[in-house]
PDB file of C-alpha atoms in Angstrom:
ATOM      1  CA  UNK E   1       0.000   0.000   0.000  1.00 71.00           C
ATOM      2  CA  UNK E   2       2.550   2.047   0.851  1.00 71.00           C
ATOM      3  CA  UNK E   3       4.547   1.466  -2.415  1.00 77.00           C
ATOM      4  CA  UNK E   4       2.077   2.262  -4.180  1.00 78.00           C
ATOM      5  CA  UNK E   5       1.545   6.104  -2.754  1.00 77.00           C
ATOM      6  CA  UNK E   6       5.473   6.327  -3.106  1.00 80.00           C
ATOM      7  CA  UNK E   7       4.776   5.381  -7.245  1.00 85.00           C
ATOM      8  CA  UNK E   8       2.277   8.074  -7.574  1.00 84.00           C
ATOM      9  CA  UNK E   9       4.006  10.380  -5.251  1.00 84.00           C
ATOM     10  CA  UNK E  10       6.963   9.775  -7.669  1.00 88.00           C
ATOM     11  CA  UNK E  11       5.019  10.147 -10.901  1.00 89.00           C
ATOM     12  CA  UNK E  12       3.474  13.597  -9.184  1.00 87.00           C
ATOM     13  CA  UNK E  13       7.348  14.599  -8.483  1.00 88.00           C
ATOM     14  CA  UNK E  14       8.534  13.809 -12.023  1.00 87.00           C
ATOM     15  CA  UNK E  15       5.819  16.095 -13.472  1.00 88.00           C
ATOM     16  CA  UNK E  16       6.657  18.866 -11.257  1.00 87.00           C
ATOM     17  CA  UNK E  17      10.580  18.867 -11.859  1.00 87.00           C
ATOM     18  CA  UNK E  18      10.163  20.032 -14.894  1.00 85.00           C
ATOM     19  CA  UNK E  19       8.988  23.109 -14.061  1.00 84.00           C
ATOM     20  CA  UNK E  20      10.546  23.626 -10.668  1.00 86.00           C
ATOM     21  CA  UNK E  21      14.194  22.850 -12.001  1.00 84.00           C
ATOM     22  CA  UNK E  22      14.828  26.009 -14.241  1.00 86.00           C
ATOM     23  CA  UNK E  23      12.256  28.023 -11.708  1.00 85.00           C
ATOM     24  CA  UNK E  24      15.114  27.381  -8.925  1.00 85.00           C
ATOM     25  CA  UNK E  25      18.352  28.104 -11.326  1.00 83.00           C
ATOM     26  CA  UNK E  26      16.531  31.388 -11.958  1.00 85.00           C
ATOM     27  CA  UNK E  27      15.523  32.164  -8.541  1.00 85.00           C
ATOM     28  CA  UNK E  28      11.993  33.000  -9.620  1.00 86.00           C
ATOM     29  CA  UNK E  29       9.993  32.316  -6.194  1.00 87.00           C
ATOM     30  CA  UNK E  30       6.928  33.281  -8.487  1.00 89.00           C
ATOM     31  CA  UNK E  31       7.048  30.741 -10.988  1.00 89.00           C
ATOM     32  CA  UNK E  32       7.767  27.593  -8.513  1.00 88.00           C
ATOM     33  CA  UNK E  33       5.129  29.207  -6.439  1.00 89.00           C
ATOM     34  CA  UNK E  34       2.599  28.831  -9.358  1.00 89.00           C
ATOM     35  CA  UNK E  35       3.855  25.475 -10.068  1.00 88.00           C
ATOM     36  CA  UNK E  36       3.023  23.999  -6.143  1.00 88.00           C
ATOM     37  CA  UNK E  37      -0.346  25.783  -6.963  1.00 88.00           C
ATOM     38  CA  UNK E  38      -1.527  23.429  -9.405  1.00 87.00           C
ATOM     39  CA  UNK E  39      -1.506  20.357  -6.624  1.00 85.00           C
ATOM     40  CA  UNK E  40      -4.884  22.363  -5.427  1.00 83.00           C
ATOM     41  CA  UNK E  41      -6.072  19.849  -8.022  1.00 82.00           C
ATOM     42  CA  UNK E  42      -4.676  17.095  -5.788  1.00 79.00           C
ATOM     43  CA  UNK E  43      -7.093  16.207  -2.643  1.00 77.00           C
ATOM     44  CA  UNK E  44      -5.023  13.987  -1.549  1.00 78.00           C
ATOM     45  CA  UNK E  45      -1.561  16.499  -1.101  1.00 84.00           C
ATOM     46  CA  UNK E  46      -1.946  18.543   1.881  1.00 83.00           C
ATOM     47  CA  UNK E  47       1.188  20.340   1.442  1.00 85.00           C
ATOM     48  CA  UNK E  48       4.599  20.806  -0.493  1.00 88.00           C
ATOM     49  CA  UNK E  49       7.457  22.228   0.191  1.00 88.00           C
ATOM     50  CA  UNK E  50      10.640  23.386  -2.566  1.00 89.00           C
ATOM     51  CA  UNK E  51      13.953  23.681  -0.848  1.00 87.00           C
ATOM     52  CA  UNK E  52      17.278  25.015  -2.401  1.00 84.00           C
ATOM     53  CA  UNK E  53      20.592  23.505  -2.812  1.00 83.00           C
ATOM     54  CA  UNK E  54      21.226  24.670   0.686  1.00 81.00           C
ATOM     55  CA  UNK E  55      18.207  23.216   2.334  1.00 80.00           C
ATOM     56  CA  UNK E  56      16.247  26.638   2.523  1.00 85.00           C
ATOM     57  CA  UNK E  57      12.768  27.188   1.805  1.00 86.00           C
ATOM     58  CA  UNK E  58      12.391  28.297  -1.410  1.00 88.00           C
ATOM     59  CA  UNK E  59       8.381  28.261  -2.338  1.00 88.00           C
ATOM     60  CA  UNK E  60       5.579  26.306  -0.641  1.00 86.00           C
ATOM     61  CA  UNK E  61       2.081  25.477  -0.971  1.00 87.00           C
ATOM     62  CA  UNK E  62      -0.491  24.493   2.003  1.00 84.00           C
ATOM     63  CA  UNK E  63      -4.082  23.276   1.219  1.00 80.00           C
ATOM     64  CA  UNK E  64      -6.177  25.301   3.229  1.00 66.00           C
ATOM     65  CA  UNK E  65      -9.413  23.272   3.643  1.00 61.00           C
ATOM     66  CA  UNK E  66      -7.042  20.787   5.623  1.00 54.00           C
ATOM     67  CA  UNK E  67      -4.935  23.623   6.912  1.00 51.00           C
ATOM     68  CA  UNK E  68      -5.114  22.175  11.070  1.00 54.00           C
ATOM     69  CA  UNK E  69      -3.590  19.211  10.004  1.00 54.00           C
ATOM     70  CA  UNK E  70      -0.242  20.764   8.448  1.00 55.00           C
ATOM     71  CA  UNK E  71       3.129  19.015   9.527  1.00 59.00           C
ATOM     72  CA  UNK E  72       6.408  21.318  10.206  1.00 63.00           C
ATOM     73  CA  UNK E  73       7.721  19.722   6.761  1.00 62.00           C
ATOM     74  CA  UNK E  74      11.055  21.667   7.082  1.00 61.00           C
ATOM     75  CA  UNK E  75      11.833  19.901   9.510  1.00 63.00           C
ATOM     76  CA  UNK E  76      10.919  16.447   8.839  1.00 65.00           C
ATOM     77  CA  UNK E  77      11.810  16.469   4.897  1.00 71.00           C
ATOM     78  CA  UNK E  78      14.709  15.029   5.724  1.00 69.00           C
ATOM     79  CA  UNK E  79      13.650  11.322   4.374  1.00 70.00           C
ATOM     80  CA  UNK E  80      10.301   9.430   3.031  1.00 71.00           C
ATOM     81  CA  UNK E  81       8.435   9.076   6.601  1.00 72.00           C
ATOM     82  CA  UNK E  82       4.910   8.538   7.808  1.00 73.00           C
ATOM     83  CA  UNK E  83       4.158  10.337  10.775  1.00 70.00           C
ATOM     84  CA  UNK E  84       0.968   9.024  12.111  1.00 70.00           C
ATOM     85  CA  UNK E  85      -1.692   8.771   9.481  1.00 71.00           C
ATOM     86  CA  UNK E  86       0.360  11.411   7.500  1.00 78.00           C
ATOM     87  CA  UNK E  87       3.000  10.225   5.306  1.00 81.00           C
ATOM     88  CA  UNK E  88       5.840  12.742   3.825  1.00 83.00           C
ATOM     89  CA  UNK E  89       7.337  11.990   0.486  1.00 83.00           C
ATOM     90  CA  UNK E  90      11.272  13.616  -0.793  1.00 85.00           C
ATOM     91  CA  UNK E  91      12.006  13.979  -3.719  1.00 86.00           C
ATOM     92  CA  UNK E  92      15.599  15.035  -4.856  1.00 87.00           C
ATOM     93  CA  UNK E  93      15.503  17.278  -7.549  1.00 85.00           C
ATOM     94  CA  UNK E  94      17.737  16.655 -10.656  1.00 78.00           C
ATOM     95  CA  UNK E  95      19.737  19.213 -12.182  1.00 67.00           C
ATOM     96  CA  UNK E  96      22.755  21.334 -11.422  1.00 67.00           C
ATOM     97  CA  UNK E  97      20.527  23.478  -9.231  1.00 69.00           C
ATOM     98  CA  UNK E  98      19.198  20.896  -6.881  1.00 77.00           C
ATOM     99  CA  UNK E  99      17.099  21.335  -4.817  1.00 84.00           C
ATOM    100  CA  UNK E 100      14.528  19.193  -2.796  1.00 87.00           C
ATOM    101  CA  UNK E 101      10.730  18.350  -3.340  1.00 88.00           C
ATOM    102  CA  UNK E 102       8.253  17.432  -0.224  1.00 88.00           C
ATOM    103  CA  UNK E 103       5.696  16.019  -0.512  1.00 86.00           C
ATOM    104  CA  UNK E 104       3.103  15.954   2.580  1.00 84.00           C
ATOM    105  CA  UNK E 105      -0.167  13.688   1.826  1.00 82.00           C
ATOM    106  CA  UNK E 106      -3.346  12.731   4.293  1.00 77.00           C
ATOM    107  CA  UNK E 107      -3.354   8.617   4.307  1.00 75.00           C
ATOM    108  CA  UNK E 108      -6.811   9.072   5.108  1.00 74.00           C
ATOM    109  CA  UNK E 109      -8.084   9.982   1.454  1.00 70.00           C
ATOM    110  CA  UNK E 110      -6.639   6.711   0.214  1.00 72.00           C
ATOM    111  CA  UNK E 111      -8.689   4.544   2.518  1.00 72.00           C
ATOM    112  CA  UNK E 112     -10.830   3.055  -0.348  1.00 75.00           C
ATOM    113  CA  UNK E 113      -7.417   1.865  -1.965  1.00 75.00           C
ATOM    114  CA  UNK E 114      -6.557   0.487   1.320  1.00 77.00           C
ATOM    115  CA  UNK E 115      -9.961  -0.857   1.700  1.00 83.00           C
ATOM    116  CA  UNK E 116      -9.710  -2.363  -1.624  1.00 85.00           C
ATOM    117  CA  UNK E 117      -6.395  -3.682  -0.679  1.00 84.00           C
ATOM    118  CA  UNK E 118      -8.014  -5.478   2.834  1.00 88.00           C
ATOM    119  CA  UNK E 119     -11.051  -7.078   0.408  1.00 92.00           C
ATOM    120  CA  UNK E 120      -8.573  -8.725  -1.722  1.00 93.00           C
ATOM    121  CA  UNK E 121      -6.599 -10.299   1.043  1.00 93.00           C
ATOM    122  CA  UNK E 122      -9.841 -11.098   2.880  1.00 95.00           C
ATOM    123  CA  UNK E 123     -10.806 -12.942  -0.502  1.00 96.00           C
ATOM    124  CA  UNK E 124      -7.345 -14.566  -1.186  1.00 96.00           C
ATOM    125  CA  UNK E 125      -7.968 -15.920   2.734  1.00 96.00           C
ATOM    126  CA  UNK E 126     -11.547 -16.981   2.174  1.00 96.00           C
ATOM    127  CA  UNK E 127     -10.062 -18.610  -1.330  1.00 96.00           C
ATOM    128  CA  UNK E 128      -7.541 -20.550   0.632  1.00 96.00           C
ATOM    129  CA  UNK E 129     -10.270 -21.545   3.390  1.00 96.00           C
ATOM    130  CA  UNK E 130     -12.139 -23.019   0.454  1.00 96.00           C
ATOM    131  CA  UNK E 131      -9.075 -24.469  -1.367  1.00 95.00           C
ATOM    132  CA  UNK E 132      -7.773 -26.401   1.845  1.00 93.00           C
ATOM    133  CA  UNK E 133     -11.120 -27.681   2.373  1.00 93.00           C
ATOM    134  CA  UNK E 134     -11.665 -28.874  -0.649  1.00 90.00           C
ATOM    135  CA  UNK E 135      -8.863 -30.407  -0.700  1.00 87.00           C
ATOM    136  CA  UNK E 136      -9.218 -31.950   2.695  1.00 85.00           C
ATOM    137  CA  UNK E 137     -11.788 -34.025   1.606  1.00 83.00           C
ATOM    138  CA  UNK E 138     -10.237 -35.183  -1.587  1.00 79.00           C
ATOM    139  CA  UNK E 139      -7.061 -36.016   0.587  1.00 76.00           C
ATOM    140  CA  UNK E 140      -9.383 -37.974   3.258  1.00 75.00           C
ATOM    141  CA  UNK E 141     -11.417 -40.119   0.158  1.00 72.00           C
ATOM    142  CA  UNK E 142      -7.598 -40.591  -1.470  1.00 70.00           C
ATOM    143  CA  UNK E 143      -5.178 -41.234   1.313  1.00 71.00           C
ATOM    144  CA  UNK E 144      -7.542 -41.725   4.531  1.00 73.00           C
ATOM    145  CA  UNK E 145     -10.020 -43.945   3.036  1.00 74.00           C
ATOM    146  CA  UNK E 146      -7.452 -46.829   1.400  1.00 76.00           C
ATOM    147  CA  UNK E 147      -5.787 -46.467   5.053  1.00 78.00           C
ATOM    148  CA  UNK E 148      -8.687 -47.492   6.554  1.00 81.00           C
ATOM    149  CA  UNK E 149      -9.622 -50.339   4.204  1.00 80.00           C
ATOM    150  CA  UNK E 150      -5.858 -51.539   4.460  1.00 79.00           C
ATOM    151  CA  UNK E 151      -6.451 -51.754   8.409  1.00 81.00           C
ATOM    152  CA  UNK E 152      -9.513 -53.431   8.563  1.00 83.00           C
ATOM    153  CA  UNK E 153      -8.890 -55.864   5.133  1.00 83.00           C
ATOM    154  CA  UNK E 154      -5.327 -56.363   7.803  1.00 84.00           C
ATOM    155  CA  UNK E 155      -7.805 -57.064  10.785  1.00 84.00           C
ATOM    156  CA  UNK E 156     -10.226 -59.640   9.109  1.00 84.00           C
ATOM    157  CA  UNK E 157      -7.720 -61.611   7.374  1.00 83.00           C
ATOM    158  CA  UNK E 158      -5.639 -61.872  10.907  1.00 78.00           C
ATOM    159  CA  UNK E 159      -9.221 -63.029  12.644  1.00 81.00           C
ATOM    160  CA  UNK E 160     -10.046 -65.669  10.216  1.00 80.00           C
ATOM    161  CA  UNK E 161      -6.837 -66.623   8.667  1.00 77.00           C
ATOM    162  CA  UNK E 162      -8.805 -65.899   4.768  1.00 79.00           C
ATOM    163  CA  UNK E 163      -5.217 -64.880   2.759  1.00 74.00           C
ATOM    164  CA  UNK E 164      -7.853 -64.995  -0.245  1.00 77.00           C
ATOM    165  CA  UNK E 165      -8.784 -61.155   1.220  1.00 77.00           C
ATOM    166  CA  UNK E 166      -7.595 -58.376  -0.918  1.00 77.00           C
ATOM    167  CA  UNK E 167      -7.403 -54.596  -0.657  1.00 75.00           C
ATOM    168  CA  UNK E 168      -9.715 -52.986  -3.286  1.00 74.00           C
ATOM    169  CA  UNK E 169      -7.709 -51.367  -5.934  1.00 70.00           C
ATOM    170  CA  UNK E 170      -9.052 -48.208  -7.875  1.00 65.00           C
ATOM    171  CA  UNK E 171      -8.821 -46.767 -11.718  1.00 63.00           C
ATOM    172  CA  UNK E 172      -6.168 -44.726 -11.777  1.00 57.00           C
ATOM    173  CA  UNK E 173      -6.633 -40.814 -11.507  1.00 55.00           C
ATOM    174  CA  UNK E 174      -9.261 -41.720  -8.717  1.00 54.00           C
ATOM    175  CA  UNK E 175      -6.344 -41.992  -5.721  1.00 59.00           C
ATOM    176  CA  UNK E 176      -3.294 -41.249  -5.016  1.00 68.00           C
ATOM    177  CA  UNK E 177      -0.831 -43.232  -7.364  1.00 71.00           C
ATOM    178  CA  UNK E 178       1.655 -44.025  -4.288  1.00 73.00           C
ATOM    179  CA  UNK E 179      -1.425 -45.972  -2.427  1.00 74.00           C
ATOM    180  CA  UNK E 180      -2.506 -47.445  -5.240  1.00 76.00           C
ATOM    181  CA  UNK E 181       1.287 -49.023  -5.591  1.00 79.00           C
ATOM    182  CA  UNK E 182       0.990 -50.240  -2.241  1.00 78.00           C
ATOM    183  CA  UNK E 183      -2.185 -51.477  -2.292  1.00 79.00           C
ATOM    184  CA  UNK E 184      -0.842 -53.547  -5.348  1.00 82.00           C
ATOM    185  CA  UNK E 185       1.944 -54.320  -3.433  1.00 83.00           C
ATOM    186  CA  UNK E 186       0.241 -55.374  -0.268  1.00 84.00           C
ATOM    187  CA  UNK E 187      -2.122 -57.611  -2.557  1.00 84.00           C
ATOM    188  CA  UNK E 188       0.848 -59.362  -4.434  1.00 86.00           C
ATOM    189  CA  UNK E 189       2.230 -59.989  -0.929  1.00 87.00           C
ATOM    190  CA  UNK E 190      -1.233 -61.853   0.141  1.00 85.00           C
ATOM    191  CA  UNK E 191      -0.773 -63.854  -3.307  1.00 86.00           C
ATOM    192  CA  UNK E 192       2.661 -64.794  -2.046  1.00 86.00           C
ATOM    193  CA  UNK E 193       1.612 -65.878   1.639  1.00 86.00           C
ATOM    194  CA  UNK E 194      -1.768 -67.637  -0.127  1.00 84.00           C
ATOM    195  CA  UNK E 195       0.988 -69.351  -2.820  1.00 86.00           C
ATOM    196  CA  UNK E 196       2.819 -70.899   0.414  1.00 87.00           C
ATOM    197  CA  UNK E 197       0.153 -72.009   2.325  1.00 84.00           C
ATOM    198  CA  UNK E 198      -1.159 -73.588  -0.438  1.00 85.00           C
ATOM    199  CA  UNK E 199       1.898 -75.510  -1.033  1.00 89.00           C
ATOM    200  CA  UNK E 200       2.681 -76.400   2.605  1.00 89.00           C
ATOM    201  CA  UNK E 201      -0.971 -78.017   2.727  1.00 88.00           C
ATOM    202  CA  UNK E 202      -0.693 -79.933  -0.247  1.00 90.00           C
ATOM    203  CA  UNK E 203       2.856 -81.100   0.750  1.00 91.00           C
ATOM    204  CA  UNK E 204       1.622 -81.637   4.441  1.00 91.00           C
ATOM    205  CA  UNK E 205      -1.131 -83.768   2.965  1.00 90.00           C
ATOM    206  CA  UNK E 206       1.456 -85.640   0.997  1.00 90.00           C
ATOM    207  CA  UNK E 207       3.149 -86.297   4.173  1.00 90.00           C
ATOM    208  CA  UNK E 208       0.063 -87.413   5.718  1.00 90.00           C
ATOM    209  CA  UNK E 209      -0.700 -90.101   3.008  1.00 91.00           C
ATOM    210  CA  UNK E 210       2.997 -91.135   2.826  1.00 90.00           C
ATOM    211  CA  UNK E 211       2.410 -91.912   6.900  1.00 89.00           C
ATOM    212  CA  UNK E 212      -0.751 -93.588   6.106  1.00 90.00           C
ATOM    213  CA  UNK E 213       0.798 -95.448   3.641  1.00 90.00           C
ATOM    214  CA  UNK E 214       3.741 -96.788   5.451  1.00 90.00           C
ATOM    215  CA  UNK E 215       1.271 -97.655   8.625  1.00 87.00           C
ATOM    216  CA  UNK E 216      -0.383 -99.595   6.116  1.00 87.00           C
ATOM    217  CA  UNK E 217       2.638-101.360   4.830  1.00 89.00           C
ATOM    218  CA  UNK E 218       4.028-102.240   8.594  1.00 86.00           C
ATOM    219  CA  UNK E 219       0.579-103.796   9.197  1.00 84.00           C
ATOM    220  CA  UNK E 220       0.567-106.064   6.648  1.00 84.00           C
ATOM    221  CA  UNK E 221       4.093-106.911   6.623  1.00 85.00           C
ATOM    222  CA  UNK E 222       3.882-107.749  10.496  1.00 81.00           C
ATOM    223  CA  UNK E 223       0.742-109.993   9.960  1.00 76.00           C
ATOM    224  CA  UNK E 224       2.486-111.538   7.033  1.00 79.00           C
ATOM    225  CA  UNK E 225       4.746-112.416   9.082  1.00 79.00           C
ATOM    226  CA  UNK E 226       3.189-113.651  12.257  1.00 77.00           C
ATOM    227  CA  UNK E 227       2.358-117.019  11.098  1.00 74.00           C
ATOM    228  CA  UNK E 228       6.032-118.147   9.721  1.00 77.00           C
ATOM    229  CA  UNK E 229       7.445-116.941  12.782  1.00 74.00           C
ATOM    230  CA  UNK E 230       4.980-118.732  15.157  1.00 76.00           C
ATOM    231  CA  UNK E 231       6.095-121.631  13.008  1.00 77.00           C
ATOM    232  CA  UNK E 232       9.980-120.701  13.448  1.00 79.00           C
ATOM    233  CA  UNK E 233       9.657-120.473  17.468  1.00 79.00           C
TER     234      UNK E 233
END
């Protein structure tokens, strides 16, 4: 906001130089007097002040419908400065003359800018509000949703022992791609752990008949041969 006075303060300035450089290398008090008379068209420039090479006063103008509210500007032209809600622009003047320009403005008559200025953050804040919310959701139906499937797909297959459970996958541009991965991953490593079980039953039921098998063998082979050595004794 401030930066923004200080570029039309500037602009104001650069207009004025041209007149008040050649009016000050004449020493014609007249002539820079008329040309700080035409900020009367100015509201918002209470005052201005033209100093010499040598820092004296050399014209000045004072808007008189604000006249109670007039700063000593010789004294504080020393730098750009807000005083208050008054803010006091210098402007060095160019030229082999010199010189300085001060500039002494009301902040009050550019309370619509700063108004203006207040909206736009309190609609970039709203904006964000909106964004983050939005976004909120999509991150809780993306990230915290597969979470919670992941936690209770973990949950039932470690209460029933079912490694044929799987983690729902989705298209992709639904979720986030790095759950998707892992609920691919976390699928592939069910398939694994399913894959093993499968093959310890199928070799534990091998086992199983091969012990059934040789039970049967030692049965028959120790009935067969009972009788022969009932015969031998």
């Amino acid at each position: 906001f401030r930066s923004s006075i200080q570029k039309q303060f500037i602009a104001t300035a650069q207009i004025l130089e041209r007149s008040l450089t050649p009016a000050i290398s004449f020493l014609d008090h007249k002539e820079a007097q008329k040309v700080l008379t035409s900020l009367s068209s100015d509201s918002s420039i209470i005052s201005a002040r033209v100093f010499n090479q040598d820092g004296e006063l050399f014209a000045s103008y004072s808007n008189e419908e604000r006249s109670k509210s007039f700063l000593d500007l010789t004294r504080l032209c020393t730098e750009s400065t807000r005083i208050r809600s008054h803010f006091v622009f210098r402007y060095p003047l160019q030229g082999e003359s010199g010189g300085t320009l001060c500039l002494e403005t009301d902040l009050k008559v550019f309370a619509n800018d700063y108004v203006t200025y207040l909206l736009i953050v309190f609609m970039v804040l709203i904006g964000s509000l909106i964004l983050g919310y939005a976004l909120a959701l999509w991150l809780q139906s993306a990230l915290s949703n597969p979470i919670t499937e992941l936690a209770q797909t973990t949950k039932n297959i470690s209460s029933s022992g079912n490694y044929s459970l799987r983690m729902k996958t989705h298209e992709a541009g639904t979720s986030i791609e790095e759950v998707e991965v892992f609920a691919m991953e976390f699928n592939r490593m069910l398939d694994q752990i399913q894959t093993r079980d499968e093959k310890i039953l199928h070799e534990k039921e091998a086992a199983e008949e091969a012990n059934r098998a040789k039970s049967v063998f030692l049965a028959n082979i120790s009935h067969e041969l009972r009788t022969p050595m009932h015969g031998i004794l």
